[in-house]
Structures are given as C-alpha cells and as structure tokens.
Amino acid sequence: MNTDMTQLRRAIDRAGGQTALARKLTAMTGRRYDQRQVWMWLHREHCPERHVPFVAMVSGVSASAINPVFSLLDPGIADRSEPDTGGRQAVEDEG
C-alpha cells in the first residue's frame, strides 16, 4: 500500500471508520456519501482530488498527506483543518 493510502486509512480511522467518514462528509457537504465510496477509494488506491479537502477537514489529517498534489498548493489552504481566522479571535460587536 502506498503512503497516500496509508494516510487515507489513517484519516478513515480518525473519523471513526468508513461509514462514519461517509456520514461526516455527507453532513459537511450536503452531498450523499456512503461507505462503499470510501471502500472504493481504499481499494482503488485513489481518493479523488475533489474529496480530499473534505476528508482532511473531518479527519484532521492534512490534505497533502492524503494526496501529495495538495503539497503543491499554498500550505495555508491545503493543510487547513480548521477555519483560518488569521490569528484573530472573533470579537462581538458591543454596539
């Protein structure tokens, strides 16, 4: 198994398994995912690039670890698992 798939397997494990990852992806994106899709990614040894950022966000495994093509992007975008606040915390309007 190549390193990318090892990282995909790690992402699946961190999400709670194939079914749990599919459910979390569905909840996050509004697009229907199921366990069979996740299983297929593992057994074809390829997670389609359009799904990688979402898998990264729900699992906490970096996009560039799941698919090296994302290491060519700005690391601030490719490996973000939390929304970027630019180091600032939200401040409520006291108006």
XYZ file of C-alpha atoms in Angstrom:
95
model
C 0.000 0.000 0.000
C 1.410 3.383 -0.914
C 1.929 6.179 1.587
C -1.060 8.175 0.351
C -3.382 5.272 1.060
C -1.777 4.746 4.455
C -2.703 8.354 5.218
C -6.199 7.836 3.815
C -6.570 4.795 6.065
C -5.378 6.964 8.979
C -7.987 9.610 8.075
C -10.697 6.931 7.961
C -9.628 5.578 11.345
C -9.568 9.061 12.881
C -13.075 9.713 11.551
C -14.322 6.502 13.198
C -14.316 4.133 10.219
C -15.573 4.098 6.641
C -19.247 4.552 7.484
C -18.534 7.319 9.996
C -16.357 9.158 7.471
C -19.100 8.907 4.844
C -21.674 10.280 7.297
C -19.404 13.156 8.338
C -18.685 14.034 4.712
C -22.416 13.986 3.948
C -23.147 16.254 6.914
C -20.364 18.659 5.958
C -21.013 18.932 2.227
C -24.701 18.126 1.808
C -23.660 15.641 -0.888
C -24.517 11.992 -0.245
C -21.503 9.816 0.568
C -21.678 6.173 1.561
C -19.352 3.525 2.939
C -18.990 1.897 -0.495
C -17.393 5.047 -1.901
C -14.848 5.192 0.896
C -14.118 1.470 0.494
C -13.598 2.029 -3.239
C -11.109 4.841 -2.591
C -9.067 2.480 -0.433
C -9.165 -0.461 -2.799
C -8.509 1.573 -5.938
C -5.741 3.346 -4.009
C -7.072 6.728 -5.060
C -9.160 9.333 -3.284
C -10.412 11.748 -5.953
C -8.903 15.199 -5.529
C -12.298 16.886 -5.211
C -12.954 14.948 -1.980
C -9.514 15.306 -0.356
C -10.055 18.726 1.320
C -13.282 17.499 2.913
C -11.676 14.265 4.125
C -8.867 16.376 5.596
C -11.295 18.682 7.394
C -13.361 15.925 9.009
C -10.378 13.752 9.970
C -7.674 16.251 10.872
C -5.206 14.501 8.514
C -3.645 17.041 6.165
C -4.742 17.150 2.548
C -1.124 16.951 1.397
C -0.645 13.737 3.398
C -3.717 12.172 1.790
C -2.746 13.289 -1.718
C 0.682 14.810 -2.483
C -0.736 17.014 -5.246
C -2.031 19.235 -2.440
C 1.525 19.879 -1.252
C 1.971 21.956 -4.425
C -0.712 24.358 -3.215
C -0.362 27.043 -0.601
C 0.071 25.070 2.652
C -2.251 27.521 4.344
C -5.020 26.266 2.079
C -4.059 22.642 1.510
C -3.485 21.642 5.103
C -6.105 23.661 6.903
C -8.355 21.503 9.013
C -9.748 24.460 10.953
C -11.081 27.721 9.505
C -8.395 30.393 9.221
C -9.023 33.353 11.490
C -5.694 34.957 10.675
C -4.642 34.504 14.287
C -7.541 36.631 15.464
C -10.453 35.600 17.588
C -13.942 36.754 16.690
C -14.967 39.832 18.659
C -18.623 40.502 19.336
C -19.960 43.928 18.438
C -20.599 45.885 21.609
C -22.792 48.391 19.764
